[in-house]
Coordinates of C-alpha atoms and ligand atoms in Angstrom, one line a residue:
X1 CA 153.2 44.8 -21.9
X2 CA 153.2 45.1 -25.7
X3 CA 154.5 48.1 -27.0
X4 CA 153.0 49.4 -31.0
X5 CA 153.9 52.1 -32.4
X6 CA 152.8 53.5 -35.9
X7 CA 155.3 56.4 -37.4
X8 CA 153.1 58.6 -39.7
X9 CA 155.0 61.1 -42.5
X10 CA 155.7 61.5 -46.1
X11 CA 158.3 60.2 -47.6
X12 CA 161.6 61.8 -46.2
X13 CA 160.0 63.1 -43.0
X14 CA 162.5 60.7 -40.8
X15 CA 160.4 57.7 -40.2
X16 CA 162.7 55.3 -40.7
X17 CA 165.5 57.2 -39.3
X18 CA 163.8 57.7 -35.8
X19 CA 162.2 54.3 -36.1
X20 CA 166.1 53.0 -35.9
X21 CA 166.9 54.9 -32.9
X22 CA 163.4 53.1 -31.2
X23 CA 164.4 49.8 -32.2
X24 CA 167.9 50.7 -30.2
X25 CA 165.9 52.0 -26.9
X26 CA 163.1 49.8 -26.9
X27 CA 164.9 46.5 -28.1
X28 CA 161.3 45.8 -30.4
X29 CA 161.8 45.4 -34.1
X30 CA 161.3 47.8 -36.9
X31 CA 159.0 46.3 -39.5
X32 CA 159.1 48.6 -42.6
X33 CA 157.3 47.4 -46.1
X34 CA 159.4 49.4 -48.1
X35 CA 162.7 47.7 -46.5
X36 CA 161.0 44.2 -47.1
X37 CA 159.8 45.5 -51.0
X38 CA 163.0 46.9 -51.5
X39 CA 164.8 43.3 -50.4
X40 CA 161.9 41.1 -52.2
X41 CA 163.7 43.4 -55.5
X42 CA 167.2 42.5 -54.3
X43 CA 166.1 38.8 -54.0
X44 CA 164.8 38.9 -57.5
X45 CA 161.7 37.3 -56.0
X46 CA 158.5 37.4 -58.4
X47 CA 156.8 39.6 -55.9
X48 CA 159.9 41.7 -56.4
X49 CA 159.9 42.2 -59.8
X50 CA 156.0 42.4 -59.9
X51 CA 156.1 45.7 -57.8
X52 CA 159.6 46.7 -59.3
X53 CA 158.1 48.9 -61.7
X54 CA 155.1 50.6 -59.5
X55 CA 157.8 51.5 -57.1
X56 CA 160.2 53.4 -59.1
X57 CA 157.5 55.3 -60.3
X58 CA 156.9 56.7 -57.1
X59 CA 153.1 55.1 -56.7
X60 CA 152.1 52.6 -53.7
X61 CA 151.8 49.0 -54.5
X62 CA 148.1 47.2 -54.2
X63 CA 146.7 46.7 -50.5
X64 CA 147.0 43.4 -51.1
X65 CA 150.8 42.6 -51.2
X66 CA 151.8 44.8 -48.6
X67 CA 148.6 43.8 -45.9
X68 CA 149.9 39.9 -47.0
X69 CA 153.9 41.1 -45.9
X70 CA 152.7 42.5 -42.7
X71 CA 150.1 40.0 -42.1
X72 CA 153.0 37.3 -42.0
X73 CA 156.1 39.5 -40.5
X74 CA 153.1 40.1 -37.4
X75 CA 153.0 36.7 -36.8
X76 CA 156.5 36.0 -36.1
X77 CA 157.7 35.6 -32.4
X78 CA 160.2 38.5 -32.4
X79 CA 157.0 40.4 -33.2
X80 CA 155.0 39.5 -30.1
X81 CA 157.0 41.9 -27.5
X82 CA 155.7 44.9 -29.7
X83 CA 156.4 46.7 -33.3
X84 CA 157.4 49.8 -35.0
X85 CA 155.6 50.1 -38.3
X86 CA 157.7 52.6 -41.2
X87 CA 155.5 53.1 -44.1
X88 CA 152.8 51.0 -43.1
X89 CA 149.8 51.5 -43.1
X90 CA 149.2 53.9 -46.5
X91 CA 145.5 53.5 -46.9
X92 CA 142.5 53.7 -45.1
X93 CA 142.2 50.3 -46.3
X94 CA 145.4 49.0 -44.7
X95 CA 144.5 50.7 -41.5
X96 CA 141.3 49.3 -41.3
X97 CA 142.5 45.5 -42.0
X98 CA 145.6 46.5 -39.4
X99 CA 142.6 47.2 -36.9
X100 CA 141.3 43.6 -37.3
X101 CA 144.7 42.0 -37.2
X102 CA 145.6 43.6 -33.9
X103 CA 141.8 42.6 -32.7
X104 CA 142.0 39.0 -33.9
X105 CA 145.7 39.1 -32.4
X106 CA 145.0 40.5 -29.4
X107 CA 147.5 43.3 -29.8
X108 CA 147.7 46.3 -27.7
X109 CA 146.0 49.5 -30.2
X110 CA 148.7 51.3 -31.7
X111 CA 150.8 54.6 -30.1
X112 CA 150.3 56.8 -33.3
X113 CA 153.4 59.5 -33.7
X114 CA 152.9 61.9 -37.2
X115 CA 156.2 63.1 -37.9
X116 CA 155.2 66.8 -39.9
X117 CA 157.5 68.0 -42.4
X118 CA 157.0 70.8 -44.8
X119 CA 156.9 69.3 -48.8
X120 CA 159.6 71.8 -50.1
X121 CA 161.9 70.3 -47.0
X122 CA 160.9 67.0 -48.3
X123 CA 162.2 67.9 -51.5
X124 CA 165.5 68.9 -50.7
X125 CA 166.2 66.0 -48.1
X126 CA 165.2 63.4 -50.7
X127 CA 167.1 65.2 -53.4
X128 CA 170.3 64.6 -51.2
X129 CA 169.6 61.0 -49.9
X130 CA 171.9 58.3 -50.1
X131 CA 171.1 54.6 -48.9
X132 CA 173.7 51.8 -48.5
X133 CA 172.4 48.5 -49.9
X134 CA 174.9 46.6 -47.7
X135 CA 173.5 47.4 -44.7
X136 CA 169.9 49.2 -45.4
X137 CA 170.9 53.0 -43.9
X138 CA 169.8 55.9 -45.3
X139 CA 172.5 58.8 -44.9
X140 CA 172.0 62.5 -46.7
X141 CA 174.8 64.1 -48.8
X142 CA 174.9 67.2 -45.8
X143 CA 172.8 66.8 -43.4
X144 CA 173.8 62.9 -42.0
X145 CA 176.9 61.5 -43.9
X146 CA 178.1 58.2 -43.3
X147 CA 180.4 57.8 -40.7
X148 CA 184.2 57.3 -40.9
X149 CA 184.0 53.5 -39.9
X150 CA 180.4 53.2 -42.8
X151 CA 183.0 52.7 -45.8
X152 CA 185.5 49.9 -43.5
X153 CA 182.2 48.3 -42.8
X154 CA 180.4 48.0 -45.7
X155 CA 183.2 48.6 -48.5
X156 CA 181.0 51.3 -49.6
X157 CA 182.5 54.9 -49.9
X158 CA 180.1 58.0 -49.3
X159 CA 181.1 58.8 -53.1
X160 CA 179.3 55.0 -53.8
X161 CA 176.5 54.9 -52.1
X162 CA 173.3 54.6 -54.3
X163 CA 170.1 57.3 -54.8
X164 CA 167.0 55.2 -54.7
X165 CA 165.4 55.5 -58.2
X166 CA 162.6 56.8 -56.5
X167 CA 164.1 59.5 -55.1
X168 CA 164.3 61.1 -58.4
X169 CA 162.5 64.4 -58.9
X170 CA 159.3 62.6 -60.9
X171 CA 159.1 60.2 -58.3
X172 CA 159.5 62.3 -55.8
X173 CA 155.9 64.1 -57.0
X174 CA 154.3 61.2 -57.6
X175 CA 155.1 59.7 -53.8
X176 CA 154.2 63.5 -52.7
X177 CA 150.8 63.3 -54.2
X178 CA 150.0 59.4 -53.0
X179 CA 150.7 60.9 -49.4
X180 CA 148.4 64.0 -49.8
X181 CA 145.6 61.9 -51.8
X182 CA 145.9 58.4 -50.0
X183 CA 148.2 58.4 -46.3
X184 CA 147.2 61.6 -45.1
X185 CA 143.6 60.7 -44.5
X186 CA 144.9 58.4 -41.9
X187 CA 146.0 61.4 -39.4
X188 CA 141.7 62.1 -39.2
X189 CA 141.4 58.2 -39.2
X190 CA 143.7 57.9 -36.0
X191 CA 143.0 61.3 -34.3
X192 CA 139.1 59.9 -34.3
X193 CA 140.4 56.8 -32.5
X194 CA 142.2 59.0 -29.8
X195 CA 145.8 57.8 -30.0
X196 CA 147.5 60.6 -32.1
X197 CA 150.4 62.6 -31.5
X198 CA 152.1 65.6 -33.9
X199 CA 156.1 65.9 -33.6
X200 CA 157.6 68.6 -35.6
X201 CA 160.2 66.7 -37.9
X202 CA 162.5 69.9 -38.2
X203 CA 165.6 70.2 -36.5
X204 CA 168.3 67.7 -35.2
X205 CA 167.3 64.1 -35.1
X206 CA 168.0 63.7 -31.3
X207 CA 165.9 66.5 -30.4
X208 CA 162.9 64.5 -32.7
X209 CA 163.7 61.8 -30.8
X210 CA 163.1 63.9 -27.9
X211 CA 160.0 64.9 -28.9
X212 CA 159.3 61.2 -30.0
X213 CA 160.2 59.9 -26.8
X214 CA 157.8 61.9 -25.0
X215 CA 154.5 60.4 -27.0
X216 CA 155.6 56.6 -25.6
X217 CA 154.2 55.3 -22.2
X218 CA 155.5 52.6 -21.1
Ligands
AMP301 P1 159.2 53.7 -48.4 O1 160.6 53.2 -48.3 O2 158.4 53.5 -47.2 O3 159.2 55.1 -48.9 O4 158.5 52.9 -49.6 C1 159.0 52.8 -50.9 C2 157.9 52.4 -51.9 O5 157.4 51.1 -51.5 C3 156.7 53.3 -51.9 O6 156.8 54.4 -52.7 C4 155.6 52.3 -52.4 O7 155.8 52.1 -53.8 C5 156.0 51.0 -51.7 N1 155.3 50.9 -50.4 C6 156.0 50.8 -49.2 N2 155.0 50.7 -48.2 C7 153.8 50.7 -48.8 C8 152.5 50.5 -48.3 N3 152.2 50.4 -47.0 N4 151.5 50.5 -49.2 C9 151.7 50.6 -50.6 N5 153.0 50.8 -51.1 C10 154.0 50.8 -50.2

């Protein structure tokens, strides 16, 4: 049984944080486009550097590129157990063309979870974010700082770590108002479809893993 689940927030809302902790109990792979943008950048790749500048302003890259990264991470056989889509899909138009790609694969529909956090939450979480290049996790200055072992691991200190450029304030707007104008349509998308579930993103992360937990049948 193929297990699919969508993870549905703004930026900052804990997508990729609870996304993680799913990969860990459901042994099924996270497949995030911002993770595989962010490494295409690292790589130096021309898609990387093509989508360099879009991304730091805080604005989502064309359908295209990311529906062509997902299109080929889907086929892969570590990907035919199940998924856990972060950040993907963004538009109506990369949820319709997900649709056809799990009807043309034969895919079990999607287990929809929208992670709600208030913008002015948002705000201050991304304002204290940190992210570790080494090994991709996200930690926040207060609320989640690395652990003692992080810096023997990676070499990087929690004084090191980076801010993502577009966690800056401007960017932080701009990804704000892509979500509002351009994801959000996709909670009235799903709950038409009859596969949506609301978890309230506030509060410790086990106890939204709780709550996320709860929305997955297996
Ligand atoms: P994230 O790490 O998910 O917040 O994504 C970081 C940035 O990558 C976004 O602000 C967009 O510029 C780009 N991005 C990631 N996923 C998508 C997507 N599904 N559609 C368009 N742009 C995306």
């Amino acid at each position: 049984m193929q297990t699919n689940i969508y993870l549905l927030g703004a930026p900052g809302a804990g997508k990729g944080t609870q996304a993680q902790l799913l990969v860990e109990r459901l042994q099924i792979p996270q497949l995030s486009t911002g993770d595989m943008l962010r490494a295409a950048r690292k790589e130096g790749s021309e898609l990387g550097q093509r989508v360099a500048a879009i991304m730091d302003s805080g604005q989502l890259v064309p359908d295209e590129v990311v529906i062509e990264l997902v299109r080929l991470r889907l086929a892969r056989p570590d990907h035919q157990k199940g998924v856990i889509l972060d950040g993907f899909p963004r538009t109506v138009k990369q949820a319709e063309t997900l649709d056809q790609m799990f009807q043309a694969g034969g895919r079990t529909p999607l287990t929809v979870i929208a992670i709600d956090v208030p913008y002015d939450e948002i705000r201050r979480r991304l304002q204290g974010r940190r992210w570790c290049s080494k090994c991709n996790r996200t930690f926040h200055v207060t609320d989640n700082p690395p652990p003692a072992e992080h810096a023997q691991d990676c070499g990087v200190d929690a004084n090191s770590l980076e801010i993502r450029t577009d966690d800056r304030p401007e960017a932080v707007e701009k990804r704000l108002q892509a979500y509002t104008q351009q994801t959000a349509p996709l909670i009235d998308y799903y709950k038409s479809r009859g596969v949506f579930h609301t978890v309230q993103g506030m509060g410790p992360i086990p106890e939204i893993f709780a709550a996320v937990s709860a929305c997955i049948t297996q």
